[in-house]
Amino acid sequence: RSDSETSEHRQIETMARAALASRVHPTLATAATAALMRVRRGISEIDHLMGVAAQNPEVCRVFNPDPAALSLGVVCDERFARHLQGIFHMESSRRCEAILSVLQDPAWEGRMVRVAPRPAAPEELAWVHTPDYIARVAATAGHPLTSMDVDTQTTADSYDTARLAVGAVFSLLDAILEDRVKRGFAAVRPPGHHAEPGRGMGFCIFNNVALGARYLQERYGVKRVMVVDIDAHHGNGTQAAFYETDAVLALSIHQFPGFPGTGRLGEVGAGRGEGYTVNVPLHKGHADRDFLCILQFLVRPLARAYQPEVILVPCGFDLWLHDRLAEMRVTAEGYGLIAALLAEIATEVCGGRILFVMEGGYSAEGIRECGMKVMESLCRPSPAVLDRLYRITAENPERLPALNKVIQIHRKYWPILK
Ligand SMILES: [Zn+2]
């Protein structure tokens, strides 16, 4: 390139940055983005700029040059390390650091949009949690160590960190509902799916995903949310929050018997919510193909019948075959396939709107490997992943006995299940 071209590109880049940063002149910002695209090859930081552009809803709506490339929003924040800082705990800051280490790879530049989390307000926590419980957690702020129960502790910054984890889910849902991104991945801690309205347990303080579902109802008037919990443990907190409503279809696939002891087949919801809680208890040792079959032959038809507007996925990485707290046999590739299939179901039923929220998983290696595969699939699954997925799901393999039992129980609520 000639010197004059280079200098022209620099000038356009400077102008575009200013226009995008100001966020007050959508037409100008759109024109600047278009100019950037025309000189794309001349500008080294185009991916970064496109990321900035994608965070500007006006620009994004009018001009989105490659929607697939900008379709994943991710929250991962150093502040999540402040919960349980300085004490030994399985639910440690290394879990979020594992995801941060994946994102530090330059290969991720421009492939996803980092979304900044904001803390949830106490009034928002009250959508799911009781005032007494919120006050109990708030009172732990500043105290070096408080035990909520035998597994679940707080340190000085846990209250603020737990509110940030909830708010991270809200921030990503805003990005999804405002069409800034299509899919989301929230690498947050503390986890949330064991937290019930009146108590924290199982390392969980506030129920991030349940509050996310309530946020969708309150902020966006969403009528139907589907929760597909793929943590190795039963999502008892989410089940408790929505047991008597049909506004959330709460499904959990988990090892049983196991912690926390709930999640039996017969727990199907009550009152208006009867049939809207679906439990898939599994013995230990299930592997990639088993989970894909459950998604294909149970979750997909339920999603078709229920027609959710958004799908939320409490995503534990403790199905991983070497996890220390569970005994399932899912590989990192399996996590990639699971995420690709769930994303495809979301594309079919709800315009692709799906948010994964990290729950358990107690090996930094497992979180790193599985988290990378999940984010890759949410970003844009590779042709090899899609090919494997289609081959597995097209086979109509012999059904798992556990899956047949679930279908027997839920057929009366969901005639689509055969
Ligand atoms: Zn778990």
CSV table of C-alpha atoms and ligand atoms in Angstrom, one decimal:
chain,number,residue,atom,x,y,z
A,1,ARG,CA,0.0,0.0,0.0
A,2,SER,CA,1.1,3.5,-0.7
A,3,ASP,CA,1.9,6.0,2.1
A,4,SER,CA,-1.1,8.1,1.2
A,5,GLU,CA,-3.4,5.1,1.5
A,6,THR,CA,-2.0,4.2,4.9
A,7,SER,CA,-2.5,7.8,6.1
A,8,GLU,CA,-6.0,7.9,4.7
A,9,HIS,CA,-6.8,4.6,6.6
A,10,ARG,CA,-5.4,6.0,9.8
A,11,GLN,CA,-7.6,9.1,9.4
A,12,ILE,CA,-10.7,7.0,8.8
A,13,GLU,CA,-9.8,4.8,11.8
A,14,THR,CA,-9.5,7.9,14.1
A,15,MET,CA,-12.8,9.3,12.8
A,16,ALA,CA,-14.6,6.0,13.2
A,17,ARG,CA,-13.3,5.5,16.7
A,18,ALA,CA,-14.5,8.9,17.7
A,19,ALA,CA,-17.9,8.4,16.1
A,20,LEU,CA,-18.3,4.9,17.6
A,21,ALA,CA,-17.2,6.1,21.1
A,22,SER,CA,-19.5,9.0,21.2
A,23,ARG,CA,-22.5,6.8,20.5
A,24,VAL,CA,-24.7,9.9,20.0
A,25,HIS,CA,-24.7,10.0,16.2
A,26,PRO,CA,-26.0,6.7,15.0
A,27,THR,CA,-26.0,7.8,11.4
A,28,LEU,CA,-22.4,9.0,11.6
A,29,ALA,CA,-21.3,5.9,13.4
A,30,THR,CA,-23.0,3.7,10.8
A,31,ALA,CA,-21.3,5.6,8.0
A,32,ALA,CA,-18.0,5.3,9.8
A,33,THR,CA,-18.4,1.6,10.2
A,34,ALA,CA,-19.2,1.3,6.5
A,35,ALA,CA,-16.1,3.2,5.6
A,36,LEU,CA,-14.1,1.0,7.8
A,37,MET,CA,-15.4,-2.1,6.1
A,38,ARG,CA,-14.5,-0.7,2.7
A,39,VAL,CA,-10.9,-0.3,3.8
A,40,ARG,CA,-11.0,-3.4,5.9
A,41,ARG,CA,-7.7,-4.8,4.7
A,42,GLY,CA,-5.9,-1.7,5.5
A,43,ILE,CA,-6.7,-1.5,9.2
A,44,SER,CA,-5.1,-3.8,11.7
A,45,GLU,CA,-7.6,-3.3,14.5
A,46,ILE,CA,-10.7,-3.9,12.4
A,47,ASP,CA,-11.8,-6.8,14.7
A,48,HIS,CA,-11.6,-4.6,17.7
A,49,LEU,CA,-13.5,-1.8,16.0
A,50,MET,CA,-16.2,-4.2,14.8
A,51,GLY,CA,-16.5,-5.4,18.4
A,52,VAL,CA,-17.0,-1.8,19.5
A,53,ALA,CA,-19.5,-1.3,16.7
A,54,ALA,CA,-21.4,-4.3,17.8
A,55,GLN,CA,-21.9,-2.8,21.3
A,56,ASN,CA,-23.7,0.1,19.7
A,57,PRO,CA,-27.3,-1.0,19.2
A,58,GLU,CA,-28.0,1.6,16.5
A,59,VAL,CA,-24.9,0.7,14.5
A,60,CYS,CA,-25.6,-3.0,15.0
A,61,ARG,CA,-29.1,-2.8,13.8
A,62,VAL,CA,-28.4,-0.8,10.7
A,63,PHE,CA,-25.2,-2.4,9.7
A,64,ASN,CA,-24.0,-5.8,10.8
A,65,PRO,CA,-21.5,-7.0,8.3
A,66,ASP,CA,-21.0,-10.5,9.7
A,67,PRO,CA,-23.7,-11.4,12.2
A,68,ALA,CA,-22.4,-14.9,12.8
A,69,ALA,CA,-18.9,-13.6,13.7
A,70,LEU,CA,-20.3,-11.1,16.3
A,71,SER,CA,-23.0,-13.3,17.7
A,72,LEU,CA,-21.4,-14.4,21.0
A,73,GLY,CA,-21.4,-12.1,24.0
A,74,VAL,CA,-19.2,-13.2,26.9
A,75,VAL,CA,-18.9,-11.9,30.5
A,76,CYS,CA,-15.8,-12.8,32.4
A,77,ASP,CA,-14.5,-10.3,35.0
A,78,GLU,CA,-11.5,-10.3,37.3
A,79,ARG,CA,-13.8,-9.2,40.1
A,80,PHE,CA,-15.4,-12.7,40.3
A,81,ALA,CA,-12.1,-13.7,42.1
A,82,ARG,CA,-13.1,-11.7,45.2
A,83,HIS,CA,-15.6,-14.3,46.4
A,84,LEU,CA,-13.9,-16.7,48.9
A,85,GLN,CA,-10.6,-14.8,48.3
A,86,GLY,CA,-7.8,-16.1,50.5
A,87,ILE,CA,-9.5,-19.2,51.8
A,88,PHE,CA,-9.2,-22.8,50.5
A,89,HIS,CA,-12.4,-23.9,48.7
A,90,MET,CA,-13.2,-26.2,45.8
A,91,GLU,CA,-15.3,-23.4,44.3
A,92,SER,CA,-12.2,-21.2,43.8
A,93,SER,CA,-11.3,-18.2,41.7
A,94,ARG,CA,-9.2,-20.6,39.5
A,95,ARG,CA,-12.5,-21.6,37.9
A,96,CYS,CA,-13.0,-18.1,36.3
A,97,GLU,CA,-9.3,-17.8,35.6
A,98,ALA,CA,-9.6,-20.9,33.5
A,99,ILE,CA,-12.1,-19.1,31.2
A,100,LEU,CA,-10.1,-15.9,31.2
A,101,SER,CA,-7.0,-18.0,30.1
A,102,VAL,CA,-9.0,-19.2,27.1
A,103,LEU,CA,-10.1,-15.7,26.2
A,104,GLN,CA,-6.5,-14.5,26.4
A,105,ASP,CA,-5.7,-16.5,23.2
A,106,PRO,CA,-5.4,-13.9,20.4
A,107,ALA,CA,-7.4,-16.2,18.2
A,108,TRP,CA,-10.5,-15.0,20.1
A,109,GLU,CA,-10.0,-11.4,19.1
A,110,GLY,CA,-13.0,-10.2,17.2
A,111,ARG,CA,-14.8,-13.5,17.5
A,112,MET,CA,-16.9,-12.5,20.4
A,113,VAL,CA,-18.0,-9.4,22.2
A,114,ARG,CA,-17.0,-8.8,25.9
A,115,VAL,CA,-20.0,-7.5,27.8
A,116,ALA,CA,-19.4,-5.5,31.0
A,117,PRO,CA,-21.4,-6.8,34.0
A,118,ARG,CA,-23.3,-4.5,36.4
A,119,PRO,CA,-24.3,-5.5,39.9
A,120,ALA,CA,-27.9,-6.5,40.6
A,121,ALA,CA,-29.8,-4.3,43.0
A,122,PRO,CA,-31.3,-5.8,46.2
A,123,GLU,CA,-34.8,-5.1,44.8
A,124,GLU,CA,-34.0,-7.3,41.8
A,125,LEU,CA,-32.7,-10.1,44.1
A,126,ALA,CA,-36.1,-10.0,45.8
A,127,TRP,CA,-37.7,-11.3,42.5
A,128,VAL,CA,-36.6,-14.7,43.7
A,129,HIS,CA,-35.1,-14.5,47.2
A,130,THR,CA,-36.8,-13.6,50.5
A,131,PRO,CA,-36.0,-10.3,52.1
A,132,ASP,CA,-34.7,-12.2,55.2
A,133,TYR,CA,-32.3,-14.2,53.2
A,134,ILE,CA,-31.0,-11.2,51.2
A,135,ALA,CA,-30.5,-9.3,54.5
A,136,ARG,CA,-28.6,-12.3,55.9
A,137,VAL,CA,-26.2,-12.3,52.9
A,138,ALA,CA,-25.8,-8.5,52.9
A,139,ALA,CA,-24.9,-8.6,56.6
A,140,THR,CA,-21.8,-10.9,55.7
A,141,ALA,CA,-20.2,-8.0,53.8
A,142,GLY,CA,-16.9,-7.0,55.3
A,143,HIS,CA,-16.7,-10.1,57.5
A,144,PRO,CA,-13.7,-12.3,56.8
A,145,LEU,CA,-15.6,-15.6,56.8
A,146,THR,CA,-19.2,-16.6,57.4
A,147,SER,CA,-20.7,-20.1,56.9
A,148,MET,CA,-24.2,-20.2,55.3
A,149,ASP,CA,-24.1,-24.0,55.6
A,150,VAL,CA,-21.5,-26.7,55.7
A,151,ASP,CA,-20.5,-26.2,52.1
A,152,THR,CA,-21.4,-22.6,51.5
A,153,GLN,CA,-19.2,-19.8,52.8
A,154,THR,CA,-18.9,-16.1,52.2
A,155,THR,CA,-16.0,-13.7,52.7
A,156,ALA,CA,-15.8,-9.9,52.9
A,157,ASP,CA,-16.6,-9.2,49.2
A,158,SER,CA,-19.0,-12.2,48.5
A,159,TYR,CA,-22.2,-10.2,48.7
A,160,ASP,CA,-21.0,-7.7,46.1
A,161,THR,CA,-19.5,-10.5,44.0
A,162,ALA,CA,-22.7,-12.5,44.1
A,163,ARG,CA,-24.7,-9.4,43.0
A,164,LEU,CA,-22.2,-9.0,40.1
A,165,ALA,CA,-22.8,-12.6,39.0
A,166,VAL,CA,-26.5,-12.0,38.9
A,167,GLY,CA,-26.0,-8.6,37.1
A,168,ALA,CA,-23.7,-10.3,34.6
A,169,VAL,CA,-26.7,-12.5,33.5
A,170,PHE,CA,-28.8,-9.3,33.3
A,171,SER,CA,-26.2,-7.5,31.2
A,172,LEU,CA,-25.9,-10.4,28.8
A,173,LEU,CA,-29.7,-10.8,28.5
A,174,ASP,CA,-29.8,-7.0,27.6
A,175,ALA,CA,-27.2,-7.6,24.9
A,176,ILE,CA,-29.2,-10.6,23.5
A,177,LEU,CA,-32.7,-8.9,23.7
A,178,GLU,CA,-31.3,-5.7,22.1
A,179,ASP,CA,-29.8,-7.8,19.3
A,180,ARG,CA,-26.3,-6.7,20.0
A,181,VAL,CA,-25.4,-10.4,20.3
A,182,LYS,CA,-27.3,-13.5,19.6
A,183,ARG,CA,-25.9,-16.0,22.1
A,184,GLY,CA,-24.2,-15.5,25.5
A,185,PHE,CA,-21.8,-17.1,27.9
A,186,ALA,CA,-21.5,-15.9,31.4
A,187,ALA,CA,-18.4,-17.2,33.2
A,188,VAL,CA,-19.5,-16.1,36.7
A,189,ARG,CA,-19.0,-17.1,40.3
A,190,PRO,CA,-20.4,-17.8,42.8
A,191,PRO,CA,-22.6,-20.3,41.0
A,192,GLY,CA,-26.4,-20.1,41.5
A,193,HIS,CA,-28.6,-23.1,40.7
A,194,HIS,CA,-28.7,-24.6,44.2
A,195,ALA,CA,-29.7,-21.3,45.8
A,196,GLU,CA,-33.3,-21.5,46.9
A,197,PRO,CA,-35.6,-18.5,47.6
A,198,GLY,CA,-34.8,-18.6,51.3
A,199,ARG,CA,-31.4,-20.1,51.5
A,200,GLY,CA,-28.0,-20.5,49.8
A,201,MET,CA,-26.5,-24.0,49.6
A,202,GLY,CA,-24.1,-26.1,47.5
A,203,PHE,CA,-21.6,-23.2,47.0
A,204,CYS,CA,-24.4,-21.0,45.6
A,205,ILE,CA,-25.5,-17.6,47.1
A,206,PHE,CA,-28.1,-16.1,44.7
A,207,ASN,CA,-29.7,-18.0,41.9
A,208,ASN,CA,-28.2,-16.3,38.8
A,209,VAL,CA,-30.3,-18.2,36.2
A,210,ALA,CA,-33.6,-18.0,38.1
A,211,LEU,CA,-33.1,-14.3,38.5
A,212,GLY,CA,-32.3,-14.1,34.8
A,213,ALA,CA,-35.6,-15.6,34.0
A,214,ARG,CA,-37.4,-13.2,36.3
A,215,TYR,CA,-35.5,-10.3,34.7
A,216,LEU,CA,-36.7,-11.4,31.3
A,217,GLN,CA,-40.3,-11.3,32.6
A,218,GLU,CA,-39.9,-8.0,34.5
A,219,ARG,CA,-37.8,-6.0,32.0
A,220,TYR,CA,-38.9,-7.4,28.7
A,221,GLY,CA,-42.4,-8.9,29.4
A,222,VAL,CA,-41.2,-12.4,28.2
A,223,LYS,CA,-43.9,-15.0,28.8
A,224,ARG,CA,-42.1,-18.2,28.4
A,225,VAL,CA,-38.5,-19.1,29.4
A,226,MET,CA,-37.0,-22.5,29.1
A,227,VAL,CA,-34.2,-23.6,31.5
A,228,VAL,CA,-32.0,-26.5,30.5
A,229,ASP,CA,-29.8,-27.3,33.4
A,230,ILE,CA,-26.8,-29.4,32.3
A,231,ASP,CA,-24.8,-29.3,35.6
A,232,ALA,CA,-24.1,-32.8,37.0
A,233,HIS,CA,-26.2,-31.9,40.1
A,234,HIS,CA,-29.9,-31.2,40.3
A,235,GLY,CA,-30.9,-27.5,39.9
A,236,ASN,CA,-33.0,-27.5,43.1
A,237,GLY,CA,-33.0,-23.8,43.5
A,238,THR,CA,-34.3,-23.1,40.0
A,239,GLN,CA,-36.9,-25.8,40.5
A,240,ALA,CA,-38.1,-24.3,43.8
A,241,ALA,CA,-38.4,-20.8,42.3
A,242,PHE,CA,-40.7,-21.9,39.5
A,243,TYR,CA,-42.4,-25.1,40.8
A,244,GLU,CA,-45.9,-23.6,40.6
A,245,THR,CA,-45.7,-21.6,37.4
A,246,ASP,CA,-46.0,-22.4,33.7
A,247,ALA,CA,-44.0,-19.2,32.8
A,248,VAL,CA,-40.8,-21.1,33.1
A,249,LEU,CA,-40.2,-24.7,31.8
A,250,ALA,CA,-37.4,-25.9,34.1
A,251,LEU,CA,-35.6,-29.0,33.0
A,252,SER,CA,-32.6,-30.5,34.8
A,253,ILE,CA,-30.4,-33.4,33.7
A,254,HIS,CA,-28.3,-34.7,36.7
A,255,GLN,CA,-26.6,-37.6,38.4
A,256,PHE,CA,-29.0,-39.4,40.8
A,257,PRO,CA,-28.7,-40.3,43.5
A,258,GLY,CA,-26.4,-37.4,44.4
A,259,PHE,CA,-26.2,-34.0,45.8
A,260,PRO,CA,-28.6,-32.3,46.8
A,261,GLY,CA,-30.9,-35.3,46.8
A,262,THR,CA,-33.8,-33.8,44.9
A,263,GLY,CA,-34.6,-34.0,41.2
A,264,ARG,CA,-36.6,-37.3,41.1
A,265,LEU,CA,-38.7,-38.2,38.1
A,266,GLY,CA,-41.9,-37.6,40.0
A,267,GLU,CA,-41.1,-34.0,40.7
A,268,VAL,CA,-43.1,-32.5,37.9
A,269,GLY,CA,-44.3,-29.1,39.3
A,270,ALA,CA,-47.6,-28.3,41.0
A,271,GLY,CA,-50.7,-26.2,40.4
A,272,ARG,CA,-50.3,-24.1,37.2
A,273,GLY,CA,-46.8,-25.4,37.1
A,274,GLU,CA,-47.7,-29.1,36.9
A,275,GLY,CA,-45.8,-30.6,33.9
A,276,TYR,CA,-43.5,-27.5,33.7
A,277,THR,CA,-40.7,-29.0,35.9
A,278,VAL,CA,-38.9,-31.9,34.1
A,279,ASN,CA,-36.3,-34.0,35.8
A,280,VAL,CA,-33.9,-36.4,34.1
A,281,PRO,CA,-32.2,-38.3,36.9
A,282,LEU,CA,-29.3,-40.4,35.5
A,283,HIS,CA,-27.0,-43.0,37.1
A,284,LYS,CA,-23.3,-42.2,37.0
A,285,GLY,CA,-21.3,-43.0,33.9
A,286,HIS,CA,-23.3,-41.4,31.1
A,287,ALA,CA,-21.3,-40.0,28.2
A,288,ASP,CA,-21.5,-37.6,25.2
A,289,ARG,CA,-23.9,-39.6,23.1
A,290,ASP,CA,-26.4,-40.1,26.0
A,291,PHE,CA,-26.6,-36.4,26.7
A,292,LEU,CA,-27.1,-35.6,23.0
A,293,CYS,CA,-29.9,-38.1,22.8
A,294,ILE,CA,-31.6,-36.5,25.7
A,295,LEU,CA,-31.3,-33.1,24.1
A,296,GLN,CA,-32.5,-34.4,20.7
A,297,PHE,CA,-35.4,-36.6,21.8
A,298,LEU,CA,-36.6,-34.8,24.9
A,299,VAL,CA,-35.4,-31.2,25.0
A,300,ARG,CA,-36.0,-30.5,21.3
A,301,PRO,CA,-39.6,-31.7,21.2
A,302,LEU,CA,-40.4,-29.9,24.5
A,303,ALA,CA,-38.9,-26.7,23.1
A,304,ARG,CA,-41.0,-27.1,20.0
A,305,ALA,CA,-44.1,-27.6,22.0
A,306,TYR,CA,-43.4,-24.9,24.6
A,307,GLN,CA,-42.1,-22.3,22.2
A,308,PRO,CA,-39.8,-20.4,24.7
A,309,GLU,CA,-38.7,-16.9,23.8
A,310,VAL,CA,-35.3,-17.4,25.4
A,311,ILE,CA,-33.4,-20.5,26.5
A,312,LEU,CA,-31.2,-20.3,29.6
A,313,VAL,CA,-28.6,-23.0,30.3
A,314,PRO,CA,-27.1,-23.4,33.8
A,315,CYS,CA,-23.9,-25.0,32.5
A,316,GLY,CA,-21.8,-27.0,35.0
A,317,PHE,CA,-18.6,-28.4,33.7
A,318,ASP,CA,-18.8,-31.2,36.2
A,319,LEU,CA,-20.1,-33.7,33.6
A,320,TRP,CA,-16.5,-33.7,32.5
A,321,LEU,CA,-15.0,-37.2,32.8
A,322,HIS,CA,-12.3,-36.3,35.3
A,323,ASP,CA,-14.4,-34.0,37.5
A,324,ARG,CA,-13.8,-34.4,41.2
A,325,LEU,CA,-17.4,-34.1,42.4
A,326,ALA,CA,-19.4,-36.1,39.8
A,327,GLU,CA,-19.0,-39.3,37.9
A,328,MET,CA,-20.2,-38.7,34.4
A,329,ARG,CA,-18.1,-39.3,31.3
A,330,VAL,CA,-18.6,-36.3,29.0
A,331,THR,CA,-15.5,-35.2,27.0
A,332,ALA,CA,-14.6,-31.6,26.0
A,333,GLU,CA,-15.7,-32.5,22.5
A,334,GLY,CA,-19.0,-33.7,24.0
A,335,TYR,CA,-19.5,-30.3,25.6
A,336,GLY,CA,-18.9,-28.7,22.2
A,337,LEU,CA,-21.6,-30.9,20.7
A,338,ILE,CA,-24.0,-30.3,23.5
A,339,ALA,CA,-23.6,-26.5,23.1
A,340,ALA,CA,-24.0,-26.8,19.3
A,341,LEU,CA,-27.1,-28.8,19.6
A,342,LEU,CA,-28.7,-26.5,22.2
A,343,ALA,CA,-27.8,-23.5,20.0
A,344,GLU,CA,-29.4,-25.2,17.1
A,345,ILE,CA,-32.6,-25.8,19.1
A,346,ALA,CA,-32.6,-22.2,20.1
A,347,THR,CA,-32.2,-21.2,16.4
A,348,GLU,CA,-35.2,-23.4,15.6
A,349,VAL,CA,-37.6,-22.2,18.3
A,350,CYS,CA,-36.5,-18.7,19.6
A,351,GLY,CA,-34.5,-16.9,17.0
A,352,GLY,CA,-31.2,-18.3,18.4
A,353,ARG,CA,-31.6,-16.5,21.8
A,354,ILE,CA,-29.7,-18.7,24.3
A,355,LEU,CA,-27.5,-17.9,27.3
A,356,PHE,CA,-25.1,-20.3,29.0
A,357,VAL,CA,-24.3,-19.5,32.6
A,358,MET,CA,-21.4,-21.3,34.4
A,359,GLU,CA,-22.5,-23.3,37.4
A,360,GLY,CA,-20.2,-26.1,38.8
A,361,GLY,CA,-17.2,-27.9,37.6
A,362,TYR,CA,-14.2,-28.3,39.9
A,363,SER,CA,-11.2,-28.9,37.7
A,364,ALA,CA,-9.5,-25.9,36.1
A,365,GLU,CA,-8.4,-28.1,33.2
A,366,GLY,CA,-11.9,-29.4,32.7
A,367,ILE,CA,-13.4,-25.8,32.8
A,368,ARG,CA,-10.7,-24.6,30.4
A,369,GLU,CA,-11.1,-27.4,27.8
A,370,CYS,CA,-14.9,-27.7,28.0
A,371,GLY,CA,-15.4,-23.9,28.3
A,372,MET,CA,-13.4,-23.4,25.1
A,373,LYS,CA,-15.4,-26.0,23.2
A,374,VAL,CA,-18.7,-24.5,24.4
A,375,MET,CA,-17.7,-21.0,23.4
A,376,GLU,CA,-16.4,-22.2,20.0
A,377,SER,CA,-19.8,-23.8,19.4
A,378,LEU,CA,-21.7,-20.8,20.5
A,379,CYS,CA,-19.5,-18.6,18.3
A,380,ARG,CA,-19.7,-20.7,15.2
A,381,PRO,CA,-19.6,-24.5,15.4
A,382,SER,CA,-17.0,-26.0,13.1
A,383,PRO,CA,-18.3,-28.1,10.1
A,384,ALA,CA,-16.7,-31.2,11.8
A,385,VAL,CA,-18.8,-30.6,14.9
A,386,LEU,CA,-22.0,-30.1,12.9
A,387,ASP,CA,-21.2,-33.2,10.9
A,388,ARG,CA,-20.8,-35.4,14.0
A,389,LEU,CA,-23.9,-33.9,15.5
A,390,TYR,CA,-26.1,-34.7,12.5
A,391,ARG,CA,-24.7,-38.2,12.3
A,392,ILE,CA,-25.5,-38.9,16.0
A,393,THR,CA,-28.9,-37.3,16.1
A,394,ALA,CA,-30.0,-38.8,12.7
A,395,GLU,CA,-29.3,-42.3,13.9
A,396,ASN,CA,-32.3,-42.5,16.2
A,397,PRO,CA,-30.4,-44.9,18.4
A,398,GLU,CA,-31.8,-47.2,21.0
A,399,ARG,CA,-33.2,-45.0,23.7
A,400,LEU,CA,-31.8,-44.7,27.2
A,401,PRO,CA,-34.0,-46.4,29.7
A,402,ALA,CA,-33.8,-43.3,31.8
A,403,LEU,CA,-35.0,-41.2,28.9
A,404,ASN,CA,-38.0,-43.6,28.3
A,405,LYS,CA,-39.0,-43.2,32.0
A,406,VAL,CA,-39.1,-39.4,31.7
A,407,ILE,CA,-41.1,-39.6,28.5
A,408,GLN,CA,-43.6,-42.0,30.1
A,409,ILE,CA,-44.2,-39.5,32.9
A,410,HIS,CA,-44.4,-36.4,30.8
A,411,ARG,CA,-46.3,-37.7,27.8
A,412,LYS,CA,-49.6,-36.7,29.4
A,413,TYR,CA,-48.5,-33.1,29.7
A,414,TRP,CA,-46.6,-33.0,26.4
A,415,PRO,CA,-48.3,-35.1,23.7
A,416,ILE,CA,-45.4,-34.3,21.4
A,417,LEU,CA,-43.3,-36.8,23.3
A,418,LYS,CA,-43.6,-40.2,21.7
B,1,ZN,ZN,-22.6,-29.4,40.0
